[in-house]
Amino acid sequence: MHLEALKEVDPKLYSLIIQEKERQMQGVELIPSENLVSQAVLEALATVPTNKYSEGYAGKRYYGGNEIIDKIELLAINRLKKLFEAEHANVQPLSGSPANMAALFAFLKPGEKFMAMRLDMGGHLTHGHKVNFSGVLFKVVHYGVDPKTELLDYDAIERLAKKEKPSLLLSGYTAYPRAIDFKRFREIADSVGAYAMADIAHIAGLCCTGMHENPVPYFDVVTTTTHKTLRGPRGAAIMCKKEFAEAIDKAVFPFLQGGPHENVIAAQAVAFKEALQPSFKRYAKQVVKNARVLAEELASLGNRIVSNGTDTHLLLVDVTSKGTTGLEAEKALEKAGIYCNKNTIPYDKRKPWDPSGIRLGTPAVTTRGMKESEMVFLAYLINRIIENPKSKAVIEKVKAEIKELCKQFPFYE
Ligand SMILES: *Cc1c(COP(=O)(O)O)cnc(C)c1O
């Protein structure tokens, strides 16, 4: 990293950033919503478009001097449209949550009803949870997963939709490890006259590479973050049918936001270019392969995998099957340099702050170049910790192994 000026002006902050970089390099990042951006994306982030006010859209800005900014934003938009076969794209949402807020307000009036997955079965806070704007400002009907299979039950979702007649049906999740049948969701939405919305924040990098069904061409609106499997900067985008373009753009600005972060949009343009390359297809394929191997190996070591496996980049492990809890497992793994998050499992008998599960994902380790054999080794190490979360000796031993493994997969020089 070229941080000479920062080092001189603010040595304290410089030191913290170097420490964080070392933490990222010396640990194994298995949080499924995280990734490691390329050096090119990092460089674009730290550039002068951050100085610019550009409220509005290309050709219709509220400030002068946006001629070049327009070109940057259009580059990002056009690449994103190509990547997902989208009719219209807005790259200004500051992150996934504001993207969802804008999309919901583009289609619904306050008090109108939408249907989405419950948070504790894999949905997101912005999908109608009561502590979130989405649960406060709209009427929400929640669906869950089947208690036996832990899979989406499309017939049950259809029955609920027919009974409740929501104005919008939302699919796409935060902690659902299996493939989503977006075509079925579109049919269910059509059968009750609801808009079909998908939130592909987690799986966007799989949807644009053929590793998961891409809902963009036939859904009314699709939101995504750009920093998860898509491997871009922290940010978001909304894609929609042409007929909703104006409503979406107005919902982002002026309804919800002011000036867009054009340095982030520049970095998004870089990430979208990277995602259009054949190498990114290979990457996405390896992400899914790695997750499958990690799940299979953990299962063969006696861990219960929610829904019995994964079709995506993530998996949920019910760690109570080994006598520990989500919180205890997360903390013990963290001490060994393995990062994941505690997570509820469907119909969890425990509470959200100390649930029964942990959530693991392979986007970041795959970016570092790890493959199946490393997943087998990681499953062994994770299982050692899950079985011995209180043992300082085991944690120290695993930590040394992790450090050694990470040395073989350097990323930022
Ligand atoms: C991560 C995520 C979001 C929110 O993204 P933020 O950038 O954290 O606001 C929204 N929806 C889903 C499904 C997500 O996984």
XYZ file of C-alpha atoms and ligand atoms in Angstrom:
428
model
C 0.000 0.000 0.000
C 1.243 3.492 -0.863
C 0.451 5.409 2.281
C 3.423 7.744 2.690
C 1.372 10.909 3.322
C -0.930 9.166 5.752
C 2.022 7.803 7.669
C 3.419 11.308 8.074
C 0.180 13.162 8.876
C -1.449 10.588 11.117
C 0.939 7.890 12.310
C -1.598 6.594 14.808
C -4.248 5.902 12.183
C -1.607 4.624 9.767
C -0.522 2.097 12.350
C -4.110 0.941 12.919
C -4.651 0.438 9.188
C -1.445 -1.587 8.909
C -2.550 -3.676 11.894
C -5.924 -4.318 10.244
C -4.215 -5.311 7.011
C -2.039 -7.768 8.930
C -5.068 -9.174 10.709
C -6.731 -9.767 7.347
C -3.616 -11.409 5.950
C -2.789 -13.596 8.947
C -6.315 -14.888 9.508
C -8.749 -16.946 7.499
C -11.794 -14.907 6.514
C -14.850 -17.141 6.382
C -17.548 -14.514 6.907
C -19.644 -15.100 3.761
C -20.517 -11.423 3.286
C -16.859 -10.433 3.093
C -14.279 -10.561 0.345
C -10.904 -9.084 -0.604
C -10.959 -6.463 -3.360
C -8.219 -6.271 -5.946
C -5.397 -3.753 -5.782
C -7.026 -1.953 -8.754
C -10.326 -1.563 -6.866
C -8.452 -0.288 -3.794
C -6.582 2.231 -5.918
C -9.775 3.531 -7.548
C -11.348 3.979 -4.100
C -8.599 6.321 -2.978
C -8.990 8.813 -5.845
C -10.211 12.369 -6.399
C -13.834 11.709 -7.436
C -14.343 11.657 -3.637
C -14.009 15.467 -3.836
C -16.953 15.895 -6.176
C -20.601 16.725 -5.556
C -22.750 15.173 -8.258
C -26.344 15.067 -7.021
C -28.583 13.954 -9.846
C -27.766 11.686 -12.766
C -25.535 11.817 -15.830
C -26.522 14.832 -17.970
C -28.836 16.196 -15.240
C -26.641 17.205 -12.293
C -27.291 19.916 -9.741
C -23.640 21.058 -9.798
C -21.202 22.091 -12.511
C -18.016 20.238 -13.374
C -19.565 16.792 -13.719
C -18.608 16.082 -17.316
C -16.022 13.447 -16.385
C -17.940 12.152 -13.383
C -20.816 11.436 -15.804
C -18.464 9.278 -17.856
C -17.291 7.393 -14.761
C -20.839 6.716 -13.573
C -22.029 5.673 -17.032
C -19.078 3.301 -17.329
C -20.134 1.609 -14.077
C -23.802 1.520 -15.159
C -23.102 0.071 -18.601
C -20.778 -2.607 -17.280
C -23.289 -3.600 -14.614
C -26.117 -3.788 -17.177
C -23.972 -6.036 -19.344
C -22.992 -8.228 -16.403
C -26.592 -8.955 -15.379
C -28.484 -8.294 -18.651
C -30.288 -5.432 -16.929
C -32.521 -2.922 -18.705
C -31.739 -0.194 -16.193
C -29.198 0.221 -13.383
C -28.630 2.731 -10.600
C -25.204 2.550 -8.919
C -25.694 5.354 -6.399
C -27.104 3.509 -3.341
C -24.540 3.906 -0.572
C -24.948 0.345 0.656
C -27.312 -2.607 0.571
C -29.729 -1.344 3.206
C -30.360 2.044 1.563
C -30.710 0.232 -1.792
C -33.505 -1.858 -0.297
C -35.127 1.203 1.230
C -35.108 2.992 -2.126
C -36.467 -0.064 -3.962
C -39.275 -0.641 -1.452
C -40.292 3.021 -1.572
C -40.232 3.014 -5.360
C -42.928 0.312 -5.392
C -44.852 0.719 -2.138
C -46.591 3.487 -0.234
C -46.173 3.523 3.553
C -48.563 0.991 5.062
C -48.678 -1.217 1.970
C -47.946 -4.908 2.328
C -44.945 -6.933 1.183
C -43.881 -10.502 1.806
C -40.358 -11.664 2.647
C -38.310 -14.217 4.577
C -38.033 -13.947 8.363
C -34.694 -12.700 9.690
C -34.128 -15.733 11.907
C -34.498 -18.099 8.937
C -32.096 -16.264 6.670
C -33.774 -13.000 5.687
C -32.258 -9.538 6.184
C -33.178 -6.797 8.681
C -34.412 -4.674 5.763
C -36.852 -7.443 4.802
C -39.454 -6.275 7.303
C -37.934 -6.785 10.749
C -39.729 -4.804 13.419
C -36.617 -2.874 14.550
C -35.961 -1.738 10.953
C -37.624 0.939 8.779
C -38.994 -1.849 6.607
C -40.990 -3.341 9.460
C -42.026 0.030 10.874
C -43.214 1.708 7.666
C -44.773 -1.222 5.792
C -47.074 -4.116 6.592
C -45.033 -7.283 6.429
C -45.958 -10.909 6.015
C -43.096 -13.289 6.646
C -42.431 -16.718 5.260
C -39.867 -19.177 6.574
C -38.343 -22.487 5.557
C -39.748 -25.970 5.968
C -39.002 -27.218 9.507
C -37.917 -30.672 8.301
C -35.898 -29.964 5.171
C -34.852 -26.397 6.128
C -35.509 -25.536 2.460
C -37.848 -22.962 0.965
C -41.310 -24.492 0.623
C -42.648 -22.857 -2.543
C -46.129 -24.337 -2.198
C -46.432 -22.906 1.308
C -45.141 -19.537 0.079
C -47.701 -19.593 -2.742
C -50.549 -20.406 -0.334
C -49.480 -17.577 1.983
C -49.211 -15.144 -0.947
C -52.700 -16.076 -2.174
C -54.125 -15.544 1.307
C -52.270 -12.300 2.093
C -52.148 -10.707 -1.389
C -48.966 -8.661 -0.844
C -48.159 -5.830 -3.265
C -44.559 -7.030 -3.506
C -42.886 -10.415 -3.047
C -39.250 -10.302 -1.929
C -36.783 -13.152 -2.335
C -33.010 -13.300 -1.826
C -31.362 -13.803 1.553
C -28.507 -13.356 3.984
C -28.167 -16.834 5.424
C -29.851 -19.305 3.089
C -27.311 -21.820 1.767
C -29.332 -23.346 -1.090
C -30.263 -22.257 -4.609
C -33.320 -20.033 -4.919
C -35.951 -20.839 -7.547
C -36.425 -17.281 -8.797
C -38.632 -18.446 -11.683
C -41.077 -19.911 -9.166
C -41.011 -16.655 -7.175
C -41.843 -14.734 -10.357
C -44.796 -17.079 -11.006
C -46.080 -16.723 -7.450
C -45.792 -12.928 -7.637
C -47.659 -12.925 -10.960
C -50.408 -15.159 -9.598
C -51.286 -12.529 -6.961
C -50.442 -9.423 -8.980
C -47.404 -8.559 -6.832
C -44.153 -6.983 -7.946
C -41.263 -9.437 -7.959
C -38.204 -8.136 -6.104
C -34.955 -9.992 -5.443
C -32.168 -8.963 -3.093
C -29.060 -10.721 -4.400
C -26.642 -8.920 -2.032
C -24.968 -12.219 -1.150
C -25.121 -14.181 -4.376
C -24.604 -11.461 -7.021
C -21.183 -12.843 -7.975
C -22.784 -16.242 -8.530
C -25.768 -14.832 -10.469
C -23.615 -12.999 -13.034
C -21.426 -16.032 -13.702
C -24.044 -18.719 -14.215
C -23.355 -20.335 -10.847
C -26.843 -19.345 -9.696
C -30.007 -18.396 -11.568
C -29.925 -14.660 -12.417
C -33.319 -13.032 -11.715
C -32.460 -9.651 -13.261
C -33.816 -10.241 -16.799
C -37.325 -11.128 -15.625
C -37.779 -9.549 -12.182
C -39.244 -6.066 -11.733
C -36.420 -4.975 -9.459
C -33.213 -6.487 -8.084
C -31.002 -4.956 -5.413
C -27.446 -5.980 -4.638
C -24.446 -4.962 -2.623
C -21.212 -4.754 -4.558
C -18.853 -5.875 -1.773
C -19.857 -9.493 -1.144
C -19.415 -12.227 -3.779
C -19.262 -9.500 -6.447
C -15.888 -8.485 -4.913
C -16.147 -4.745 -5.391
C -16.038 -1.785 -3.011
C -18.535 -1.407 -0.147
C -21.571 -0.129 -2.045
C -24.741 -1.219 -3.797
C -26.814 -1.061 -6.955
C -30.402 -1.423 -8.085
C -31.354 -3.009 -11.401
C -34.864 -2.885 -12.829
C -37.087 -3.038 -15.877
C -37.099 0.114 -18.022
C -40.655 0.955 -17.015
C -39.545 1.384 -13.381
C -36.318 3.289 -14.123
C -37.689 6.706 -13.240
C -39.319 5.516 -10.018
C -36.104 3.815 -8.891
C -33.887 6.770 -9.750
C -36.180 9.188 -7.914
C -36.338 6.900 -4.890
C -32.520 6.906 -4.618
C -32.222 10.649 -5.271
C -33.833 12.937 -4.174
C -36.039 10.765 -1.955
C -33.366 8.952 0.065
C -29.887 10.269 -0.648
C -27.915 13.365 -1.552
C -24.571 13.279 -3.301
C -23.369 9.900 -4.544
C -19.889 8.649 -3.611
C -18.263 8.836 -7.029
C -14.941 7.343 -5.911
C -16.879 4.262 -4.832
C -18.734 4.254 -8.159
C -15.354 4.448 -9.929
C -14.180 1.433 -7.923
C -17.440 -0.353 -8.779
C -16.707 0.223 -12.467
C -13.346 -1.529 -11.977
C -14.932 -4.430 -10.083
C -17.618 -4.858 -12.785
C -14.908 -4.969 -15.437
C -13.138 -7.666 -13.423
C -16.397 -9.589 -13.012
C -16.900 -9.571 -16.799
C -13.641 -11.498 -17.319
C -13.533 -15.290 -17.815
C -11.270 -15.504 -14.738
C -14.150 -14.304 -12.563
C -16.333 -17.163 -13.831
C -13.603 -19.563 -12.755
C -13.428 -17.785 -9.412
C -17.192 -18.085 -8.794
C -17.102 -21.759 -9.720
C -14.295 -22.363 -7.235
C -16.171 -20.421 -4.518
C -19.099 -22.836 -4.809
C -16.833 -25.888 -5.039
C -14.938 -24.788 -1.934
C -18.150 -24.248 0.037
C -19.376 -27.693 -0.954
C -16.123 -29.351 0.161
C -16.075 -27.392 3.434
C -19.662 -28.511 4.143
C -18.997 -32.143 3.203
C -15.841 -32.332 5.306
C -17.472 -30.733 8.347
C -20.379 -33.149 7.972
C -18.035 -36.131 7.735
C -16.480 -34.961 11.024
C -19.903 -35.223 12.645
C -21.213 -31.673 12.337
C -24.832 -31.072 11.387
C -25.029 -28.856 8.301
C -28.300 -26.934 8.001
C -30.334 -28.230 5.011
C -27.691 -30.931 4.635
C -25.378 -28.917 2.427
C -24.962 -25.895 0.208
C -25.442 -24.823 -3.425
C -23.831 -21.430 -2.889
C -20.867 -19.744 -1.227
C -22.151 -20.228 2.309
C -23.115 -22.865 4.822
C -24.648 -22.970 8.280
C -23.286 -25.342 10.897
C -25.448 -26.330 13.848
C -22.668 -26.393 16.454
C -24.953 -27.548 19.263
C -24.522 -31.020 17.767
C -20.981 -30.815 19.216
C -22.009 -29.383 22.580
C -21.017 -25.765 21.969
C -22.997 -22.646 20.967
C -22.778 -20.150 18.118
C -21.290 -17.444 20.314
C -18.757 -19.693 22.007
C -17.690 -21.213 18.681
C -17.362 -17.795 17.006
C -15.203 -16.446 19.840
C -12.972 -19.521 20.048
C -12.477 -19.555 16.261
C -11.674 -15.836 16.333
C -8.892 -16.455 18.866
C -7.368 -18.921 16.422
C -7.576 -16.447 13.512
C -10.617 -18.020 11.856
C -13.330 -15.450 11.304
C -16.994 -16.382 10.983
C -20.234 -15.241 12.573
C -22.681 -16.781 14.963
C -26.036 -17.256 13.263
C -29.511 -18.496 14.075
C -30.551 -21.729 12.439
C -34.158 -22.305 11.293
C -36.509 -22.790 14.274
C -33.608 -22.062 16.626
C -34.323 -22.904 20.243
C -31.589 -20.509 21.365
C -31.544 -16.698 21.344
C -30.099 -14.501 18.530
C -27.136 -13.234 20.651
C -26.077 -16.814 21.359
C -27.724 -18.964 18.690
C -27.150 -22.578 17.689
C -25.189 -21.965 14.525
C -22.214 -20.422 12.819
C -22.235 -19.192 9.228
C -19.225 -19.899 7.028
C -18.479 -18.751 3.491
C -15.732 -19.122 0.929
C -15.584 -15.871 -1.155
C -12.525 -14.379 0.598
C -10.438 -17.544 0.958
C -11.113 -18.373 -2.699
C -9.918 -14.896 -3.694
C -6.665 -15.726 -1.884
C -6.332 -18.818 -4.057
C -7.376 -21.567 -1.669
C -8.878 -24.695 -3.213
C -10.408 -28.025 -2.159
C -7.394 -29.350 -0.252
C -7.239 -26.197 1.887
C -10.976 -26.567 2.592
C -10.383 -30.096 3.869
C -7.652 -28.775 6.169
C -9.802 -25.844 7.325
C -12.705 -28.183 8.114
C -10.339 -30.235 10.283
C -9.101 -27.121 12.127
C -12.611 -25.683 12.574
C -13.825 -28.990 13.920
C -10.907 -29.124 16.397
C -12.012 -25.750 17.787
C -15.721 -26.605 17.814
C -14.914 -29.730 19.809
C -12.536 -27.902 22.176
C -13.700 -24.280 22.412
C -12.360 -23.886 25.958
C -8.928 -25.384 25.352
C -6.170 -22.741 25.207
C -3.738 -25.384 23.950
C -5.947 -26.383 21.007
C -6.614 -22.745 20.102
C -2.875 -21.930 20.156
C -2.068 -24.961 18.032
C -4.742 -24.118 15.444
C -3.698 -20.462 15.427
C -0.146 -21.468 14.476
C -1.465 -23.704 11.673
C -3.659 -20.877 10.364
C -0.747 -18.440 10.326
C 1.329 -20.939 8.401
C -1.493 -21.559 5.910
C -2.021 -17.843 5.358
C 1.680 -17.349 4.589
C 1.217 -19.642 1.596
C -1.605 -17.437 0.272
C -0.364 -13.835 0.382
C -2.690 -11.267 -1.144
C -1.865 -7.587 -0.574
C 1.889 -7.052 -0.825
C -25.686 -7.623 3.303
C -27.106 -7.582 2.925
C -27.799 -6.359 2.844
C -27.293 -5.058 3.391
O -26.144 -4.559 2.998
P -25.386 -3.415 3.798
O -24.425 -2.951 2.784
O -24.773 -4.056 4.996
O -26.381 -2.367 4.183
C -29.088 -6.394 2.338
N -29.674 -7.542 1.978
C -29.059 -8.721 2.091
C -29.771 -9.965 1.665
C -27.763 -8.784 2.575
O -27.169 -9.964 2.710
